[in-house]
Amino acid sequence: MKAVKKAAPTIVVIFGGTGDLTKRKLLPAFYHLYLAGWLPQEFAIIGLGRTPLDDERYRTRLREGLEEFSRTGKPDPDKWQAFNPHITYLTSDINDPQAYQQLAQKLEELEAAWETRANRLFYLSIAPQFIGPATTYLHQTGLAPDAARDRIIVEKPFGKDLETARQLNQLLTRNFQEGQIYRIDHYLGKETVQNILAFRFANALFEPTWNRNYIDFVQISVAEQVGVEDRGGYYEGAGALRDMIQNHLLQLLCMVAMEPPVSFEAEEIRNRKADVLRAIRRLTPDQVNKSAVRGQYGPGWLRGNRVPGYREEPGVDPQSNTETYAAVKFYLDNWRWQGVPFYLRTGKRMQEKTSSITVQFRPVPHSTFAATMSENLLPNRLTINIQPQMDIRLRFTAKRPGLEMDLTPAEMVFDYGHSSTQAPEAYETLLLDALQGDATLFMRSDQVEVAWEVITPILETWESRPSLDFPNYSAGMWGPENAEALIAREGHTWAVSTHFGGRPKDQEPTKA
Ligand code: BG6
């Protein structure tokens, strides 16, 4: 990835140009790519939206977004001055074929001025019901005919279930070639997530132990402090399983569990990840109750403030059965991982925002040390902290300095905070890859569909049996109590604090 510094002349067309994502993520990402010298001189962003705006007013809006959301704070006035002429706006209705003619004209004008056929990137940051008309008209107007140069970037959600995901994929592949379609999962652009590949495959030390012989269990936790914010309408039809597990958490699982790829080619990496998804044992409806736990937050306290329960959030049904927390235990049926549980959990309104992967190694086969010396003997554990803390920690046991032979847990830490460059945001990485035609970190249609297959039994079981105990955790807690039971059955505990906030991190019992 990123072998060449500058992309070819490129026009980015953003459907949903006045939306939240453009302001919060896309524009700041392009601006940082520009500052870092990744964008060519012949570069244009065309925002599309229904709101009537001229270029100047559109740029002002985006600048306000930049001031609020940029990772580097307010833009330098001279730099913004130099960057903003690259942005223009076209008032347009996605359902109006005329709008695509206007767009075509604009693209041709730009290319005529640059005297070259530019790469064209169409970013679909729009609600699912608009993807059909947008892609059909793009195709009919002949705006993305060149599979090598023209790309379609699609934001989640990729459907609501397996059936709708298939329909969406069919729709996309009817109008474009699979190689042109870039399905975003922004977790794959996170620095710490990409580093999993480097950690696993650029070091000889870990891979020999990375299997069922040495690893006891794996946990993947994505805890959010925010509630559903102003997205109640969307979230009611989604829930934690669709919103987070089907995509982000399963992708993290793939990074941890995949076989070593032969090369860093996009298809090779995506094949190895698809293998993992295919190996996940499908749950039967009867197993869902034993292997998956759902929760919904009630009112509670966060950072000293009273916060409402999910059912009181705007746009949410006061009787809602939508889960804001999900924990699932998966097994992989392959040689490497047979018998090793992978625990995935995610929730909103948790005590802290923290995402991490915990790889717990098996205890030593025999303790050389007397019980009095080894009270603190804990199994080795590797923790990959994804956000907001960004580090990798390896827990091992050491002798406590002193005259007696006392064992104590110690840690080796790689901390990104101490590395020299400020980490780029996920969207910077992903947009640059899309500009350069590198699809490694994007989802292929089969990956999306297998991921839906994996969660379908849980979705169907939960939908057919409304939960009777919702809300079952208070905002500010670590999720419902039965999430503890889910993994306690195997003699395990969650690595980050527990439901009752009770047990400090390192005091979990080792497996008997
Ligand atoms: C999105 C979900 O995909 O990811 C949101 O739709 C969630 O509900 C968000 O809040 C979390 O992303 P991040 O990068 O803040 O962990």
Coordinates of C-alpha atoms and ligand atoms in Angstrom, one line a residue:
M1 CA 0.0 0.0 0.0
K2 CA 1.0 3.6 -0.6
A3 CA 4.0 2.9 -2.7
V4 CA 3.6 6.1 -4.7
K5 CA 3.3 9.4 -3.1
K6 CA 0.7 11.1 -5.3
A7 CA -2.5 9.8 -6.7
A8 CA -3.3 10.4 -10.3
P9 CA -5.6 13.4 -11.2
T10 CA -8.8 12.6 -9.4
I11 CA -12.4 13.9 -9.0
V12 CA -14.2 12.8 -5.9
V13 CA -18.0 13.1 -6.1
I14 CA -19.7 12.9 -2.7
F15 CA -23.4 11.8 -2.7
G16 CA -24.6 13.1 0.7
G17 CA -22.2 16.1 0.5
T18 CA -24.1 18.1 3.1
G19 CA -24.4 15.1 5.5
D20 CA -22.7 14.6 8.8
L21 CA -20.1 12.1 7.6
T22 CA -18.8 14.6 5.0
K23 CA -18.4 17.3 7.5
R24 CA -17.0 15.1 10.4
K25 CA -14.8 12.6 8.6
L26 CA -14.5 12.9 4.8
L27 CA -13.5 16.5 4.4
P28 CA -11.1 16.5 7.4
A29 CA -9.5 13.4 5.9
F30 CA -9.1 14.9 2.5
Y31 CA -7.7 18.1 4.1
H32 CA -5.1 16.1 6.0
L33 CA -4.1 14.2 2.9
Y34 CA -3.7 17.5 1.1
L35 CA -1.5 18.9 3.9
A36 CA 0.6 15.7 3.9
G37 CA 1.2 16.1 0.2
W38 CA -0.8 13.0 -1.0
L39 CA -3.2 14.8 -3.3
P40 CA -2.3 15.8 -6.8
Q41 CA -2.6 19.3 -8.1
E42 CA -5.5 18.1 -10.4
F43 CA -7.8 17.2 -7.6
A44 CA -11.5 18.2 -7.1
I45 CA -14.2 17.4 -4.6
I46 CA -17.8 17.9 -5.8
G47 CA -20.3 17.7 -3.0
L48 CA -23.9 16.8 -4.0
G49 CA -26.9 17.6 -2.0
R50 CA -30.5 18.8 -2.2
T51 CA -29.9 21.9 -0.1
P52 CA -29.5 24.8 -2.4
L53 CA -26.0 26.2 -1.8
D54 CA -23.4 27.9 -3.8
D55 CA -19.7 26.9 -3.7
E56 CA -18.8 29.6 -1.2
R57 CA -21.5 28.7 1.3
Y58 CA -20.7 25.0 0.9
R59 CA -17.0 25.7 1.6
T60 CA -17.9 27.7 4.7
R61 CA -19.9 24.8 6.0
L62 CA -17.1 22.4 5.5
R63 CA -14.7 24.7 7.1
E64 CA -16.9 24.9 10.2
G65 CA -16.9 21.1 10.3
L66 CA -13.1 21.1 10.0
E67 CA -12.9 23.6 12.9
E68 CA -15.0 21.3 15.0
F69 CA -13.8 17.9 14.1
S70 CA -10.3 18.0 12.7
R71 CA -7.7 16.0 14.6
T72 CA -5.3 18.9 14.2
G73 CA -7.7 21.7 15.3
K74 CA -8.5 24.8 13.4
P75 CA -7.1 25.0 9.9
D76 CA -4.3 27.3 9.2
P77 CA -6.0 30.2 7.2
D78 CA -3.4 30.2 4.4
K79 CA -3.5 26.5 4.0
W80 CA -7.3 26.4 3.9
Q81 CA -7.2 29.2 1.4
A82 CA -5.0 27.1 -0.9
F83 CA -7.1 24.0 -0.4
N84 CA -10.7 25.2 -0.6
P85 CA -10.8 26.1 -4.4
H86 CA -10.6 22.3 -4.9
I87 CA -14.1 22.0 -3.5
T88 CA -17.4 22.8 -5.4
Y89 CA -21.0 22.0 -4.9
L90 CA -23.9 20.9 -7.1
T91 CA -27.4 21.2 -5.9
S92 CA -29.0 18.0 -7.0
D93 CA -31.7 15.4 -6.4
I94 CA -30.5 11.8 -6.4
N95 CA -33.7 10.6 -8.0
D96 CA -33.5 13.1 -10.9
P97 CA -31.8 11.9 -14.1
Q98 CA -31.1 15.5 -15.0
A99 CA -28.8 15.9 -12.0
Y100 CA -26.5 13.2 -13.6
Q101 CA -26.3 15.1 -16.8
Q102 CA -25.2 18.2 -15.0
L103 CA -22.7 16.1 -13.1
A104 CA -21.4 14.7 -16.4
Q105 CA -20.9 18.2 -17.7
K106 CA -19.0 19.2 -14.7
L107 CA -16.7 16.2 -14.9
E108 CA -16.0 16.9 -18.5
E109 CA -15.3 20.5 -17.9
L110 CA -12.8 19.7 -15.2
E111 CA -11.1 17.0 -17.3
A112 CA -11.0 19.4 -20.3
A113 CA -9.3 22.0 -18.1
W114 CA -6.8 19.4 -16.9
E115 CA -6.4 17.9 -20.4
T116 CA -6.6 14.4 -19.0
R117 CA -9.2 11.8 -18.1
A118 CA -9.2 11.9 -14.3
N119 CA -9.9 9.0 -12.0
R120 CA -13.4 9.3 -10.7
L121 CA -14.4 8.4 -7.2
F122 CA -18.1 8.3 -6.3
Y123 CA -18.6 8.3 -2.6
L124 CA -22.1 7.0 -1.6
S125 CA -22.7 8.4 1.8
I126 CA -26.5 8.1 1.6
A127 CA -29.3 6.1 3.1
P128 CA -29.7 2.6 1.6
Q129 CA -32.9 3.4 -0.3
F130 CA -30.9 5.9 -2.4
I131 CA -28.2 3.5 -3.5
G132 CA -30.4 2.0 -6.1
P133 CA -31.2 5.2 -8.0
A134 CA -27.7 6.6 -7.5
T135 CA -25.9 3.6 -9.0
T136 CA -28.4 3.0 -11.7
Y137 CA -28.2 6.6 -13.0
L138 CA -24.5 6.7 -12.6
H139 CA -24.3 3.7 -14.8
Q140 CA -26.9 4.9 -17.3
T141 CA -25.2 8.2 -17.7
G142 CA -22.0 6.4 -18.3
L143 CA -20.1 8.2 -15.5
A144 CA -18.0 5.3 -14.3
P145 CA -17.3 3.2 -17.3
D146 CA -13.6 2.6 -16.8
A147 CA -13.1 -0.2 -14.2
A148 CA -9.5 0.7 -13.8
R149 CA -10.1 4.3 -13.0
D150 CA -13.6 4.8 -11.7
R151 CA -14.5 3.6 -8.2
I152 CA -17.7 3.5 -6.2
I153 CA -17.2 3.8 -2.4
V154 CA -20.1 2.5 -0.4
E155 CA -20.8 3.3 3.3
K156 CA -22.5 0.9 5.7
P157 CA -25.0 -0.4 6.3
F158 CA -24.7 -3.1 3.6
G159 CA -28.2 -4.3 3.9
K160 CA -30.3 -5.3 7.0
D161 CA -29.8 -9.0 6.7
L162 CA -28.4 -11.6 4.3
E163 CA -31.2 -11.2 1.8
T164 CA -30.9 -7.4 1.5
A165 CA -27.1 -7.5 1.4
R166 CA -27.3 -9.9 -1.5
Q167 CA -29.8 -7.6 -3.3
L168 CA -27.5 -4.7 -2.7
N169 CA -24.5 -6.6 -4.0
Q170 CA -26.5 -7.6 -7.1
L171 CA -27.5 -4.1 -7.7
L172 CA -23.9 -2.9 -7.4
T173 CA -22.5 -5.6 -9.6
R174 CA -25.2 -5.1 -12.2
N175 CA -23.9 -1.6 -12.7
F176 CA -20.2 -1.9 -12.0
Q177 CA -17.5 -4.5 -11.8
E178 CA -16.7 -5.9 -8.3
G179 CA -13.2 -4.5 -8.5
Q180 CA -14.6 -1.0 -8.7
I181 CA -16.7 -1.3 -5.6
Y182 CA -15.1 -0.3 -2.3
R183 CA -17.2 -1.2 0.7
I184 CA -15.9 0.7 3.7
D185 CA -15.5 -0.7 7.2
H186 CA -13.8 2.2 8.9
Y187 CA -12.3 -0.1 11.6
L188 CA -10.0 -1.5 9.0
G189 CA -8.5 1.9 8.5
K190 CA -7.6 2.4 12.1
E191 CA -3.8 2.5 12.7
T192 CA -3.9 0.0 15.6
V193 CA -6.0 -2.5 13.5
Q194 CA -3.7 -2.4 10.5
N195 CA -0.8 -2.9 12.9
I196 CA -2.2 -6.4 13.8
L197 CA -1.0 -7.5 10.4
A198 CA 2.5 -6.1 11.0
F199 CA 2.5 -7.5 14.5
R200 CA 1.6 -11.0 13.4
F201 CA 3.3 -11.3 10.1
A202 CA 6.4 -9.1 10.4
N203 CA 7.6 -10.9 13.6
A204 CA 8.7 -14.5 13.9
L205 CA 8.2 -14.6 17.7
F206 CA 4.4 -14.7 18.0
E207 CA 3.1 -16.8 15.1
P208 CA 4.4 -20.1 16.4
T209 CA 2.3 -19.7 19.5
W210 CA -0.7 -18.2 17.7
N211 CA -3.0 -21.3 17.8
R212 CA -5.0 -23.6 19.9
N213 CA -2.0 -25.2 21.5
Y214 CA -1.0 -22.0 23.3
I215 CA -4.0 -19.7 23.2
D216 CA -6.8 -20.2 25.8
F217 CA -9.3 -17.7 24.5
V218 CA -9.6 -14.4 22.6
Q219 CA -11.7 -11.4 23.5
I220 CA -12.7 -8.6 21.3
S221 CA -14.4 -5.7 23.1
V222 CA -15.7 -2.4 21.7
A223 CA -17.2 -0.4 24.4
E224 CA -18.7 3.0 23.7
Q225 CA -19.7 5.7 26.1
V226 CA -22.0 7.5 23.7
G227 CA -25.7 6.5 23.5
V228 CA -27.5 6.5 20.2
E229 CA -27.1 10.3 19.9
D230 CA -29.5 11.6 17.2
R231 CA -29.5 8.3 15.3
G232 CA -32.4 6.7 17.1
G233 CA -34.4 6.3 13.8
Y234 CA -31.6 4.3 12.2
Y235 CA -30.5 2.4 15.3
E236 CA -34.1 1.1 16.0
G237 CA -33.8 -0.9 12.8
A238 CA -30.3 -2.0 13.5
G239 CA -29.2 -2.8 17.1
A240 CA -25.7 -3.6 18.3
L241 CA -25.5 -6.9 16.4
R242 CA -26.0 -5.4 13.0
D243 CA -24.4 -2.0 13.7
M244 CA -21.1 -3.3 15.2
I245 CA -20.7 -7.1 15.3
Q246 CA -21.7 -8.0 11.7
N247 CA -19.0 -5.6 10.5
H248 CA -16.4 -4.1 12.8
L249 CA -16.0 -6.9 15.4
L250 CA -16.1 -9.7 12.8
Q251 CA -13.4 -7.9 10.8
L252 CA -11.3 -7.6 13.9
L253 CA -11.8 -11.3 14.5
C254 CA -10.6 -11.9 10.9
M255 CA -7.4 -9.9 11.5
V256 CA -6.6 -12.0 14.7
A257 CA -7.5 -15.4 13.3
M258 CA -6.5 -15.3 9.6
E259 CA -3.8 -17.5 8.2
P260 CA -0.6 -15.9 7.1
P261 CA -1.1 -14.5 3.6
V262 CA 1.4 -15.4 0.9
S263 CA 1.6 -11.7 -0.2
F264 CA 0.2 -8.4 0.6
E265 CA -2.1 -8.4 -2.4
A266 CA -5.6 -7.3 -1.9
E267 CA -7.2 -10.5 -3.1
E268 CA -4.9 -12.7 -1.1
I269 CA -5.6 -10.8 2.2
R270 CA -9.3 -10.7 1.5
N271 CA -9.3 -14.5 0.7
R272 CA -7.6 -15.3 4.0
K273 CA -10.1 -13.1 5.9
A274 CA -13.0 -14.7 4.1
D275 CA -11.7 -18.1 5.2
V276 CA -12.0 -17.1 8.8
L277 CA -15.6 -16.0 8.4
R278 CA -16.4 -19.3 6.6
A279 CA -14.9 -21.2 9.5
I280 CA -17.0 -19.6 12.2
R281 CA -19.3 -22.3 13.5
R282 CA -22.9 -21.4 12.7
L283 CA -25.2 -21.3 15.8
T284 CA -28.5 -23.2 15.8
P285 CA -31.5 -21.4 17.3
D286 CA -31.1 -23.5 20.4
Q287 CA -27.5 -22.6 20.8
V288 CA -28.2 -18.8 20.5
N289 CA -29.3 -18.6 24.2
K290 CA -26.1 -20.2 25.4
S291 CA -23.8 -18.4 23.1
A292 CA -25.2 -14.9 22.8
V293 CA -26.4 -12.2 25.3
R294 CA -28.2 -9.0 24.5
G295 CA -28.7 -5.9 26.5
Q296 CA -30.4 -2.5 26.4
Y297 CA -29.4 0.4 28.6
G298 CA -31.7 2.0 31.0
P299 CA -31.2 5.4 32.6
G300 CA -28.0 5.8 34.6
W301 CA -25.0 8.0 35.4
L302 CA -22.0 8.8 33.3
R303 CA -19.2 11.1 34.3
G304 CA -21.4 12.5 37.0
N305 CA -24.3 13.3 34.7
R306 CA -27.7 11.6 34.7
V307 CA -28.3 10.2 31.2
P308 CA -31.6 8.8 29.8
G309 CA -32.3 5.2 29.0
Y310 CA -32.4 4.0 25.4
R311 CA -36.2 3.9 25.4
E312 CA -36.3 7.6 26.2
E313 CA -33.9 8.6 23.4
P314 CA -35.3 10.6 20.5
G315 CA -36.7 8.5 17.7
V316 CA -36.8 5.4 19.9
D317 CA -40.0 3.3 20.6
P318 CA -40.7 3.5 24.3
Q319 CA -41.3 -0.3 24.2
S320 CA -38.2 -0.9 22.0
N321 CA -36.8 -4.4 21.9
T322 CA -33.6 -3.2 20.1
E323 CA -30.3 -4.3 21.7
T324 CA -27.7 -1.7 22.5
Y325 CA -25.3 -4.4 23.8
A326 CA -24.4 -7.7 22.4
A327 CA -21.9 -10.4 23.5
V328 CA -21.3 -13.5 21.4
K329 CA -19.2 -16.6 21.8
F330 CA -17.9 -18.0 18.5
Y331 CA -15.8 -21.1 17.7
L332 CA -13.9 -21.5 14.5
D333 CA -13.9 -24.9 12.8
N334 CA -10.4 -25.1 11.5
W335 CA -7.0 -26.7 12.5
R336 CA -5.6 -23.6 14.1
W337 CA -8.5 -22.6 16.3
Q338 CA -10.5 -25.6 17.1
G339 CA -11.8 -25.4 20.6
V340 CA -10.6 -21.8 21.3
P341 CA -13.5 -19.5 22.2
F342 CA -13.6 -16.0 20.6
Y343 CA -15.7 -13.7 22.8
L344 CA -17.0 -10.6 21.1
R345 CA -18.9 -7.9 22.9
T346 CA -19.9 -4.3 22.2
G347 CA -22.2 -1.9 23.9
K348 CA -23.3 1.7 24.0
R349 CA -23.4 3.8 27.2
M350 CA -20.7 1.8 28.8
Q351 CA -18.6 3.1 31.7
E352 CA -15.7 4.0 29.4
K353 CA -14.9 4.2 25.7
T354 CA -12.4 1.5 25.1
S355 CA -11.8 -1.0 22.3
S356 CA -9.3 -3.8 22.7
I357 CA -8.4 -7.3 21.7
T358 CA -7.2 -9.7 24.4
V359 CA -5.3 -12.8 23.6
Q360 CA -5.0 -15.0 26.6
F361 CA -2.4 -17.7 26.6
R362 CA -2.7 -21.0 28.4
P363 CA -1.4 -21.2 31.9
V364 CA 2.0 -22.9 32.4
P365 CA 1.6 -26.7 32.3
H366 CA 3.2 -27.2 35.7
S367 CA 4.1 -24.7 38.4
T368 CA 7.7 -25.0 39.5
F369 CA 7.0 -22.5 42.3
A370 CA 5.4 -23.1 45.7
A371 CA 1.9 -21.8 46.2
T372 CA 3.1 -19.0 48.4
M373 CA 5.5 -17.7 45.7
S374 CA 3.0 -18.0 42.9
E375 CA -0.1 -16.4 44.3
N376 CA 0.2 -13.9 41.5
L377 CA 1.0 -16.3 38.8
L378 CA -1.2 -15.3 35.9
P379 CA -1.2 -16.6 32.4
N380 CA 0.5 -14.6 29.7
R381 CA -1.8 -12.2 28.0
L382 CA -1.4 -10.0 25.0
T383 CA -3.6 -6.9 24.9
I384 CA -4.0 -4.9 21.7
N385 CA -5.6 -1.6 22.7
I386 CA -7.2 -0.1 19.7
Q387 CA -8.7 3.1 21.0
P388 CA -8.6 5.6 22.6
Q389 CA -5.6 4.0 24.3
M390 CA -3.3 2.8 21.5
D391 CA -0.8 0.3 22.5
I392 CA 0.2 -3.4 22.7
R393 CA 0.9 -5.0 26.0
L394 CA 2.4 -8.3 26.8
R395 CA 1.8 -9.6 30.3
F396 CA 4.4 -11.9 31.7
T397 CA 5.5 -13.1 35.1
A398 CA 8.6 -11.8 36.8
K399 CA 10.3 -12.1 40.1
R400 CA 9.5 -9.3 42.4
P401 CA 12.8 -7.6 43.3
G402 CA 13.8 -8.6 46.8
L403 CA 15.3 -11.3 48.9
E404 CA 12.4 -13.7 48.5
M405 CA 11.2 -15.6 45.4
D406 CA 7.9 -13.8 44.9
L407 CA 6.3 -13.8 41.5
T408 CA 4.5 -10.8 40.1
P409 CA 2.8 -9.8 36.8
A410 CA 4.9 -7.4 34.7
E411 CA 4.2 -5.9 31.3
M412 CA 6.1 -5.0 28.1
V413 CA 4.4 -2.2 26.3
F414 CA 4.6 -0.7 22.8
D415 CA 2.9 2.6 23.1
Y416 CA 1.9 4.6 19.9
G417 CA 1.9 7.7 22.1
H418 CA 5.7 7.5 22.0
S419 CA 6.0 6.9 18.3
S420 CA 7.0 9.9 16.4
T421 CA 4.1 10.6 14.0
Q422 CA 0.6 11.5 14.9
A423 CA -1.7 8.7 13.9
P424 CA -3.8 9.5 10.8
E425 CA -7.6 8.9 11.1
A426 CA -9.1 5.7 9.7
Y427 CA -10.7 7.7 6.9
E428 CA -7.4 9.2 5.8
T429 CA -6.0 5.7 5.3
L430 CA -9.0 4.4 3.5
L431 CA -9.6 7.4 1.2
L432 CA -6.0 7.4 0.2
D433 CA -6.2 3.6 -0.5
A434 CA -9.3 4.2 -2.6
L435 CA -7.6 7.1 -4.5
Q436 CA -4.7 4.8 -5.2
G437 CA -6.9 1.8 -6.2
D438 CA -5.9 -0.4 -3.3
A439 CA -8.8 -2.4 -2.1
T440 CA -7.0 -4.5 0.5
L441 CA -8.8 -2.8 3.4
F442 CA -12.2 -2.8 1.8
M443 CA -14.9 -5.5 2.0
R444 CA -15.6 -7.8 -0.9
S445 CA -19.1 -8.8 -1.6
D446 CA -18.6 -12.4 -0.4
Q447 CA -17.1 -11.2 2.9
V448 CA -20.1 -9.1 3.6
E449 CA -22.5 -11.9 2.8
V450 CA -20.7 -14.5 4.9
A451 CA -20.6 -12.1 7.8
W452 CA -24.4 -11.8 7.5
E453 CA -24.7 -15.6 7.4
V454 CA -22.8 -15.8 10.7
I455 CA -25.1 -13.5 12.6
T456 CA -28.4 -14.5 10.9
P457 CA -29.3 -17.2 13.5
I458 CA -28.8 -14.8 16.3
L459 CA -30.8 -12.0 14.6
E460 CA -33.6 -14.3 13.8
T461 CA -33.8 -15.9 17.2
W462 CA -33.7 -12.5 18.9
E463 CA -36.3 -11.1 16.7
S464 CA -38.6 -14.0 17.2
R465 CA -38.3 -13.9 21.0
P466 CA -38.5 -10.3 22.4
S467 CA -36.4 -9.8 25.4
L468 CA -38.5 -9.7 28.6
D469 CA -35.9 -8.0 30.8
F470 CA -35.0 -4.9 28.8
P471 CA -33.6 -2.5 30.0
N472 CA -31.2 -4.8 31.7
Y473 CA -28.2 -2.6 32.4
S474 CA -27.9 0.9 33.5
A475 CA -26.0 3.5 31.5
G476 CA -22.5 3.7 32.9
M477 CA -22.2 0.0 33.6
W478 CA -20.4 -2.7 31.7
G479 CA -23.4 -4.4 30.2
P480 CA -25.9 -6.9 31.5
E481 CA -25.1 -9.3 34.3
N482 CA -25.6 -12.4 32.1
A483 CA -22.7 -11.4 29.9
E484 CA -20.5 -12.5 32.8
A485 CA -22.3 -15.9 32.9
L486 CA -21.7 -16.3 29.1
I487 CA -18.0 -16.7 29.6
A488 CA -17.9 -17.8 33.2
R489 CA -19.2 -21.2 32.0
E490 CA -15.7 -21.7 30.4
G491 CA -14.0 -20.4 33.5
H492 CA -13.2 -17.1 31.9
T493 CA -13.9 -13.5 32.8
W494 CA -13.9 -10.3 30.7
A495 CA -10.6 -8.7 30.6
V496 CA -11.8 -5.1 31.1
S497 CA -13.7 -4.4 34.3
T498 CA -16.8 -6.4 34.9
H499 CA -20.5 -5.7 35.1
F500 CA -20.3 -4.8 38.7
G501 CA -17.1 -2.8 38.2
G502 CA -15.9 -5.1 40.9
R503 CA -12.8 -7.0 40.0
P504 CA -9.7 -5.2 39.0
K505 CA -8.2 -6.2 35.6
D506 CA -5.6 -8.6 36.7
Q507 CA -7.4 -10.6 39.4
E508 CA -9.4 -12.9 37.3
P509 CA -9.1 -16.5 38.2
T510 CA -7.1 -18.6 35.9
K511 CA -8.8 -21.6 34.2
A512 CA -8.8 -24.5 36.5
Ligands
BG6_1 C1 -20.3 3.0 13.4 C2 -21.6 2.7 14.2 O1 -20.1 2.2 12.4 O2 -19.2 2.9 14.3 C3 -21.8 3.6 15.3 O3 -22.7 2.9 13.3 C4 -20.6 3.6 16.2 O4 -23.0 3.3 16.1 C5 -19.3 3.8 15.4 O5 -20.7 4.6 17.2 C6 -18.1 3.6 16.3 O6 -16.9 4.0 15.6 P1 -15.6 4.4 16.4 O7 -14.6 4.7 15.3 O8 -16.0 5.7 17.1 O9 -15.3 3.3 17.3

